[in-house]
């Protein structure tokens, strides 16, 4: 799908992956997250191959893919409680703050199945905020979001990058960042 | 931030899965209803003769338990694959095999344990002697988790396949035969007033074997399905 691909990102960097449909953006993100295996080459985190120390890498990474990864019969709060609960100790305040940041507090206790596609997207992204992971891997994070939602995600990325976080974002849209360094990667 | 241990993570996964199951409990009851219905069909299709039914009882209970267990397997990982939560489990800091074991345990508590508890009623309907009831329950308590563990490997292999139910049955049923044979034999021996400990020990050995290997195999299969 792609070859001769080599890059490195550091604190405050956002790799912006672009390219036409079917070029392999999602496949690249899945390889970077460790979910898919590449035919050759490797992905390293802090100098260590991610398949050699998956636990450490998984503690540092948060992936939001095409599917939200939410249980439809649980509420946004319950979904976040579980997601955080298997990663680290947490306070309810972490969850409340993340849901408030994504402006979904008003529907936080409703089953996810009754939320709109945009609200589900916001809840999925709230998990990344609450997890406080160093590396965000976001596949088309702007899908289903209105203009305000897109601005919100841009601001979230700004905050994440200015706090020393890293991000890999596959998006057809422009990525207007006010903080951090945008590293463009076009796959053709 | 403090990382959580594997037991806490497993407990949270069990709690989440139980919440999801009890919010649409009708689906969870399907295997139990199926077990009772299948067992009820045999006297209707054969004869109400007490001696015949007593002879058939161990086989009927175990065939119904095996089919019921297979029916419940399709939902074990499929929903998590479809909604993307399996991706999140695979990317969590916890070992995937351990998390899948927690899911299998939850699955057994909901689909296997009720069979163990209701089997005495079915067995009494088949005129199985009272002294055989406890060994039969013990055999089911050892055998149904084994069926869930073996089934989990098949469910993981077919989790990414659309309409993989038939394929799942073809994969799982042959591998489940030893459990069914030893389970039925233990029940049969107890019904004849003989010592059922031989097949019960074999069932226990099968349980420990599958407990050690099945979660690892299921995790490898899930990673292949996610790739």
Coordinates of C-alpha atoms in Angstrom, one line a residue:
Chain A
X1 CA 0.0 0.0 0.0
X2 CA 2.9 2.3 0.8
X3 CA 6.7 2.0 0.9
X4 CA 9.7 4.0 1.7
X5 CA 7.8 5.7 4.5
X6 CA 9.8 7.0 7.4
X7 CA 9.1 9.8 9.8
X8 CA 9.4 10.8 13.4
X9 CA 7.4 13.1 15.5
X10 CA 8.1 14.5 18.9
X11 CA 6.4 16.5 21.7
X12 CA 4.0 19.1 20.3
X13 CA 4.0 17.6 16.8
X14 CA 0.9 16.7 14.9
X15 CA 1.3 14.5 11.9
X16 CA -1.5 15.4 9.5
X17 CA -2.1 12.5 7.1
X18 CA -3.9 13.4 3.9
X19 CA -4.5 11.7 0.6
X20 CA -7.4 10.5 -1.6
X21 CA -9.9 7.9 -0.5
X22 CA -8.4 4.4 -0.4
X23 CA -4.8 5.5 -0.4
X24 CA -4.2 3.9 3.0
X25 CA -4.6 6.6 5.6
X26 CA -6.6 4.4 7.9
X27 CA -4.2 1.5 7.3
X28 CA -1.3 3.7 8.3
X29 CA -3.0 4.8 11.4
X30 CA -3.8 1.2 12.4
X31 CA -0.2 0.2 11.8
X32 CA 1.0 3.2 14.0
X33 CA -1.5 2.2 16.7
X34 CA -0.2 -1.4 16.7
X35 CA -3.5 -2.8 15.6
X36 CA -2.3 -3.9 12.2
X37 CA 1.1 -5.4 11.4
X38 CA 3.2 -3.9 8.6
X39 CA 4.8 -6.3 6.1
X40 CA 8.1 -4.8 6.8
X41 CA 9.6 -2.0 8.9
X42 CA 8.6 -1.1 12.5
X43 CA 7.0 1.5 14.6
X44 CA 9.0 2.8 17.6
X45 CA 7.8 4.6 20.7
X46 CA 10.5 6.3 22.8
X47 CA 13.0 4.2 20.8
X48 CA 11.4 0.8 21.6
X49 CA 9.5 -1.2 19.0
X50 CA 5.9 -1.0 20.0
X51 CA 5.4 -4.8 19.6
X52 CA 8.2 -5.4 22.2
X53 CA 6.5 -3.4 25.0
X54 CA 2.9 -3.2 24.0
X55 CA 1.7 -2.4 27.6
X56 CA 3.8 0.8 27.8
X57 CA 2.8 2.0 24.3
X58 CA -0.9 1.3 24.9
X59 CA -0.7 3.3 28.1
X60 CA 0.5 6.2 26.1
X61 CA -1.7 6.0 23.0
X62 CA -5.4 6.7 22.4
X63 CA -7.0 5.7 19.1
X64 CA -10.3 7.0 17.8
X65 CA -11.2 5.2 14.6
X66 CA -14.1 5.3 12.2
X67 CA -16.2 3.3 14.8
X68 CA -16.7 5.2 18.0
X69 CA -15.9 2.3 20.3
X70 CA -18.9 3.0 22.5
X71 CA -21.4 0.6 24.0
X72 CA -24.8 1.6 22.7
X73 CA -26.7 0.4 25.8
X74 CA -24.5 2.4 28.2
X75 CA -24.4 6.1 28.8
X76 CA -21.5 8.3 27.9
X77 CA -20.5 8.5 31.5
X78 CA -20.6 4.7 31.9
X79 CA -18.6 4.3 28.7
X80 CA -15.9 6.7 29.9
X81 CA -15.9 5.1 33.3
X82 CA -15.0 1.8 31.7
X83 CA -12.5 3.1 29.3
X84 CA -10.6 5.0 32.0
X85 CA -11.2 2.2 34.5
X86 CA -9.1 -0.3 32.6
X87 CA -6.3 2.2 32.0
X88 CA -5.7 4.0 35.2
X89 CA -7.2 5.2 38.5
X90 CA -9.5 8.1 37.9
X91 CA -11.9 10.6 39.5
X92 CA -15.4 11.2 38.3
X93 CA -14.2 14.8 37.9
X94 CA -11.9 13.7 35.1
X95 CA -14.9 12.3 33.2
X96 CA -17.2 15.3 34.0
X97 CA -14.5 17.7 32.8
X98 CA -13.9 15.8 29.5
X99 CA -17.6 15.6 28.8
X100 CA -18.0 19.3 29.6
X101 CA -15.1 20.1 27.3
X102 CA -16.8 18.3 24.4
X103 CA -20.1 20.0 25.3
X104 CA -22.0 16.8 25.8
X105 CA -22.8 17.1 29.5
X106 CA -26.6 17.5 28.8
X107 CA -26.7 14.0 27.2
X108 CA -24.1 12.3 29.4
X109 CA -26.5 10.0 31.2
X110 CA -28.5 9.0 28.1
X111 CA -27.8 5.6 26.4
X112 CA -25.4 6.2 23.6
X113 CA -27.8 4.6 21.1
X114 CA -30.1 7.6 21.3
X115 CA -27.4 10.2 20.6
X116 CA -26.9 11.7 17.2
X117 CA -23.8 10.7 15.1
X118 CA -22.1 14.0 16.0
X119 CA -22.8 13.6 19.7
X120 CA -21.4 10.0 19.6
X121 CA -18.3 11.4 17.9
X122 CA -17.9 14.0 20.7
X123 CA -18.2 11.3 23.3
X124 CA -15.6 9.2 21.6
X125 CA -13.3 12.2 21.5
X126 CA -14.1 12.9 25.2
X127 CA -12.5 9.6 26.0
X128 CA -9.2 10.7 24.5
X129 CA -9.4 13.9 26.6
X130 CA -10.2 12.0 29.8
X131 CA -7.5 9.4 29.2
X132 CA -4.8 12.1 29.1
X133 CA -2.7 9.9 26.8
X134 CA 0.4 11.4 25.3
X135 CA -0.3 10.2 21.7
X136 CA -3.7 10.7 20.1
X137 CA -4.3 8.8 16.9
X138 CA -7.4 10.2 15.3
X139 CA -9.0 8.9 12.1
X140 CA -11.2 11.5 10.5
X141 CA -12.1 13.2 13.8
X142 CA -14.2 15.8 12.1
X143 CA -16.7 13.3 10.6
X144 CA -20.3 14.1 11.6
X145 CA -19.3 17.2 13.4
X146 CA -20.8 20.7 12.8
X147 CA -18.7 23.8 12.4
X148 CA -18.6 24.4 16.2
X149 CA -17.6 20.8 16.7
X150 CA -14.7 21.1 14.2
X151 CA -13.5 24.3 15.9
X152 CA -13.7 22.5 19.3
X153 CA -11.6 19.6 18.0
X154 CA -9.0 22.1 16.7
X155 CA -8.9 23.7 20.1
X156 CA -8.6 20.4 21.8
X157 CA -5.6 19.5 19.6
X158 CA -4.1 22.9 20.4
X159 CA -4.3 22.2 24.1
X160 CA -3.0 18.7 23.7
X161 CA 0.0 19.7 21.7
X162 CA 0.8 22.8 23.8
X163 CA 0.8 20.4 26.8
X164 CA 3.6 18.3 25.2
X165 CA 1.3 15.8 23.6
X166 CA 1.6 14.2 20.2
X167 CA -1.1 13.6 17.6
X168 CA -1.5 11.7 14.3
X169 CA -4.6 12.9 12.5
X170 CA -6.0 11.6 9.2
X171 CA -8.3 14.3 7.9
X172 CA -9.5 15.5 4.6
X173 CA -10.2 18.9 6.2
X174 CA -7.6 21.6 6.9
X175 CA -6.1 21.3 10.3
X176 CA -5.8 24.9 11.6
X177 CA -3.5 24.6 14.5
X178 CA -2.6 27.5 16.7
X179 CA -0.2 25.5 18.9
X180 CA 2.3 22.8 18.2
X181 CA 3.9 21.9 14.9
X182 CA 1.9 20.5 12.0
X183 CA 3.9 17.8 10.1
X184 CA 2.1 17.2 6.8
X185 CA 2.2 13.7 5.2
X186 CA 0.5 13.2 1.9
X187 CA 0.0 9.6 0.8
X188 CA -0.7 9.4 -2.9
Chain B
X1 CA -2.0 8.8 37.4
X2 CA -1.8 5.3 38.8
X3 CA -2.1 2.3 36.5
X4 CA -4.8 -0.3 37.4
X5 CA -4.0 -3.9 38.0
X6 CA -5.2 -6.7 35.9
X7 CA -7.8 -7.9 38.4
X8 CA -9.3 -4.4 38.7
X9 CA -9.4 -4.2 34.9
X10 CA -11.0 -7.6 34.6
X11 CA -13.6 -6.7 37.3
X12 CA -14.5 -3.5 35.4
X13 CA -14.9 -5.5 32.2
X14 CA -17.2 -8.0 33.9
X15 CA -19.2 -5.2 35.4
X16 CA -19.6 -3.5 32.0
X17 CA -20.6 -6.6 30.2
X18 CA -23.1 -7.5 32.8
X19 CA -24.6 -4.0 32.6
X20 CA -24.9 -4.4 28.8
X21 CA -26.4 -7.9 29.1
X22 CA -29.0 -6.9 31.7
X23 CA -30.1 -3.9 29.7
X24 CA -31.4 -6.3 27.0
X25 CA -31.9 -9.3 29.1
X26 CA -34.2 -11.1 26.6
X27 CA -31.2 -11.9 24.4
X28 CA -29.4 -13.3 27.4
X29 CA -32.3 -15.7 28.2
X30 CA -32.3 -17.2 24.7
X31 CA -29.7 -20.0 25.4
X32 CA -31.6 -21.0 28.6
X33 CA -35.0 -21.1 26.8
X34 CA -33.3 -23.0 23.9
X35 CA -31.9 -25.6 26.3
X36 CA -35.3 -26.2 27.9
X37 CA -37.1 -26.3 24.5
X38 CA -34.6 -28.7 22.9
X39 CA -34.8 -31.0 25.9
X40 CA -38.6 -30.9 25.8
X41 CA -38.7 -31.9 22.2
X42 CA -37.1 -35.4 22.8
X43 CA -40.0 -37.0 24.7
X44 CA -42.5 -35.5 22.2
X45 CA -40.6 -37.0 19.3
X46 CA -39.9 -40.4 20.9
X47 CA -42.0 -41.8 23.7
X48 CA -43.1 -40.8 27.2
X49 CA -41.9 -44.2 28.5
X50 CA -40.1 -43.5 31.8
X51 CA -37.4 -46.2 31.3
X52 CA -36.6 -44.9 27.8
X53 CA -36.4 -41.3 29.0
X54 CA -34.2 -42.2 31.9
X55 CA -31.8 -43.9 29.5
X56 CA -31.8 -40.9 27.2
X57 CA -31.5 -38.2 29.9
X58 CA -27.7 -37.8 30.1
X59 CA -27.4 -37.6 26.3
X60 CA -30.3 -35.2 26.0
X61 CA -29.1 -32.9 28.7
X62 CA -25.6 -32.7 27.2
X63 CA -26.6 -32.4 23.6
X64 CA -29.0 -29.6 24.6
X65 CA -26.3 -27.9 26.7
X66 CA -23.8 -28.2 23.8
X67 CA -26.2 -26.7 21.3
X68 CA -27.3 -24.0 23.7
X69 CA -23.7 -23.1 24.4
X70 CA -23.0 -22.9 20.7
X71 CA -26.0 -20.7 20.1
X72 CA -24.8 -18.2 22.7
X73 CA -21.3 -18.0 21.2
X74 CA -22.1 -15.8 18.3
X75 CA -22.7 -12.8 20.5
X76 CA -19.5 -13.3 22.6
X77 CA -17.2 -11.0 20.6
X78 CA -19.3 -10.0 17.6
X79 CA -20.9 -7.0 19.2
X80 CA -17.6 -5.7 20.5
X81 CA -16.1 -6.1 17.0
X82 CA -19.1 -4.3 15.3
X83 CA -19.1 -1.3 17.6
X84 CA -15.3 -0.8 17.8
X85 CA -15.0 -1.6 21.5
X86 CA -12.8 -4.6 20.7
X87 CA -10.3 -2.2 19.2
X88 CA -10.2 -0.3 22.5
X89 CA -9.7 -3.5 24.4
X90 CA -6.9 -4.5 22.1
X91 CA -5.3 -1.1 22.6
X92 CA -5.7 -1.0 26.4
X93 CA -2.6 -1.5 28.5
X94 CA -4.0 -4.8 29.9
X95 CA -3.2 -8.1 28.3
X96 CA -5.8 -8.9 25.7
X97 CA -5.9 -12.6 26.6
X98 CA -6.7 -11.7 30.2
X99 CA -9.5 -9.3 29.2
X100 CA -11.0 -11.9 26.9
X101 CA -10.9 -14.4 29.7
X102 CA -13.0 -11.9 31.8
X103 CA -15.4 -11.7 28.9
X104 CA -15.6 -15.5 28.7
X105 CA -16.3 -15.8 32.4
X106 CA -19.1 -13.3 32.1
X107 CA -20.5 -15.1 29.1
X108 CA -20.5 -18.4 31.1
X109 CA -22.1 -16.8 34.2
X110 CA -25.0 -15.6 31.9
X111 CA -25.3 -18.5 29.5
X112 CA -23.7 -21.5 31.2
X113 CA -24.4 -21.2 34.9
X114 CA -28.2 -20.9 34.4
X115 CA -28.1 -24.3 32.5
X116 CA -26.3 -25.9 35.5
X117 CA -29.0 -24.6 37.8
X118 CA -32.0 -25.5 35.7
X119 CA -30.7 -28.9 34.5
X120 CA -32.1 -30.7 37.6
X121 CA -35.6 -29.7 36.6
X122 CA -35.1 -31.0 33.1
X123 CA -33.4 -34.2 34.4
X124 CA -36.3 -34.9 36.8
X125 CA -38.6 -34.5 33.8
X126 CA -36.6 -37.4 32.3
X127 CA -36.9 -39.5 35.4
X128 CA -33.2 -39.3 36.2
X129 CA -32.6 -40.8 39.7
X130 CA -32.2 -38.2 42.4
X131 CA -28.7 -39.5 43.3
X132 CA -27.6 -38.7 39.8
X133 CA -28.6 -35.0 39.9
X134 CA -25.6 -33.7 41.9
X135 CA -23.0 -35.5 39.8
X136 CA -24.8 -34.2 36.7
X137 CA -24.7 -30.6 38.0
X138 CA -21.0 -31.1 38.9
X139 CA -20.3 -32.4 35.4
X140 CA -22.2 -29.4 33.8
X141 CA -20.3 -27.0 36.2
X142 CA -17.0 -28.4 34.9
X143 CA -18.1 -28.9 31.3
X144 CA -20.0 -25.8 30.4
X145 CA -17.0 -23.4 31.1
X146 CA -14.9 -25.7 28.9
X147 CA -17.5 -25.4 26.1
X148 CA -17.4 -21.6 26.6
X149 CA -13.6 -21.5 26.4
X150 CA -13.4 -23.7 23.3
X151 CA -16.3 -21.7 21.7
X152 CA -14.4 -18.5 22.5
X153 CA -11.6 -19.5 20.2
X154 CA -14.1 -20.2 17.4
X155 CA -16.0 -17.0 18.1
X156 CA -12.7 -15.0 18.0
X157 CA -11.7 -16.6 14.7
X158 CA -15.1 -15.8 13.1
X159 CA -15.6 -12.4 14.8
X160 CA -14.7 -10.5 11.7
X161 CA -16.7 -12.7 9.4
X162 CA -20.2 -11.6 8.3
X163 CA -22.8 -14.3 9.1
X164 CA -20.2 -16.6 10.6
X165 CA -22.6 -18.5 12.7
X166 CA -22.6 -21.7 10.6
X167 CA -18.8 -21.6 10.3
X168 CA -18.6 -21.1 14.1
X169 CA -20.7 -24.2 14.7
X170 CA -18.5 -26.2 12.2
X171 CA -15.4 -25.1 14.1
X172 CA -16.6 -25.6 17.6
X173 CA -18.9 -28.6 17.6
X174 CA -16.1 -31.2 16.8
X175 CA -13.8 -29.8 19.4
X176 CA -16.5 -29.9 22.0
X177 CA -17.3 -33.6 21.5
X178 CA -14.8 -34.9 24.2
X179 CA -16.5 -32.6 26.8
X180 CA -19.9 -33.8 25.8
X181 CA -18.9 -37.4 25.9
X182 CA -17.3 -37.2 29.3
X183 CA -20.1 -35.1 30.7
X184 CA -22.8 -37.5 29.5
X185 CA -20.8 -40.5 30.7
X186 CA -20.4 -39.0 34.2
X187 CA -24.2 -38.4 34.3
X188 CA -24.9 -41.9 33.0
X189 CA -22.6 -43.6 35.5
X190 CA -24.2 -41.7 38.4
X191 CA -27.7 -42.7 37.1
X192 CA -26.6 -46.3 37.1
X193 CA -25.4 -46.0 40.7
X194 CA -21.7 -46.3 39.8
X195 CA -18.8 -44.0 40.6
X196 CA -18.7 -41.0 38.1
X197 CA -15.3 -39.7 39.3
X198 CA -13.3 -40.9 36.3
X199 CA -15.1 -38.8 33.7
X200 CA -15.4 -35.9 36.2
X201 CA -11.6 -35.8 36.6
X202 CA -11.3 -35.8 32.8
X203 CA -13.7 -32.9 32.6
X204 CA -11.7 -31.1 35.2
X205 CA -8.5 -31.8 33.2
X206 CA -10.1 -30.5 30.0
X207 CA -11.3 -27.3 31.9
X208 CA -7.8 -26.6 33.1
X209 CA -6.3 -27.3 29.7
X210 CA -8.7 -24.9 27.9
X211 CA -8.4 -22.3 30.7
X212 CA -4.7 -22.1 30.1
X213 CA -4.7 -22.1 26.3
X214 CA -8.1 -20.8 25.0
X215 CA -7.7 -17.1 26.1
X216 CA -4.2 -17.0 24.4
X217 CA -5.6 -18.5 21.2
X218 CA -8.7 -16.3 21.3
X219 CA -6.5 -13.2 21.7
X220 CA -4.3 -14.2 18.8
X221 CA -7.4 -14.8 16.7
X222 CA -8.9 -11.4 17.7
X223 CA -5.7 -9.6 16.7
X224 CA -5.9 -11.4 13.3
X225 CA -9.5 -10.4 12.9
X226 CA -8.7 -6.7 13.8
X227 CA -5.7 -6.6 11.4

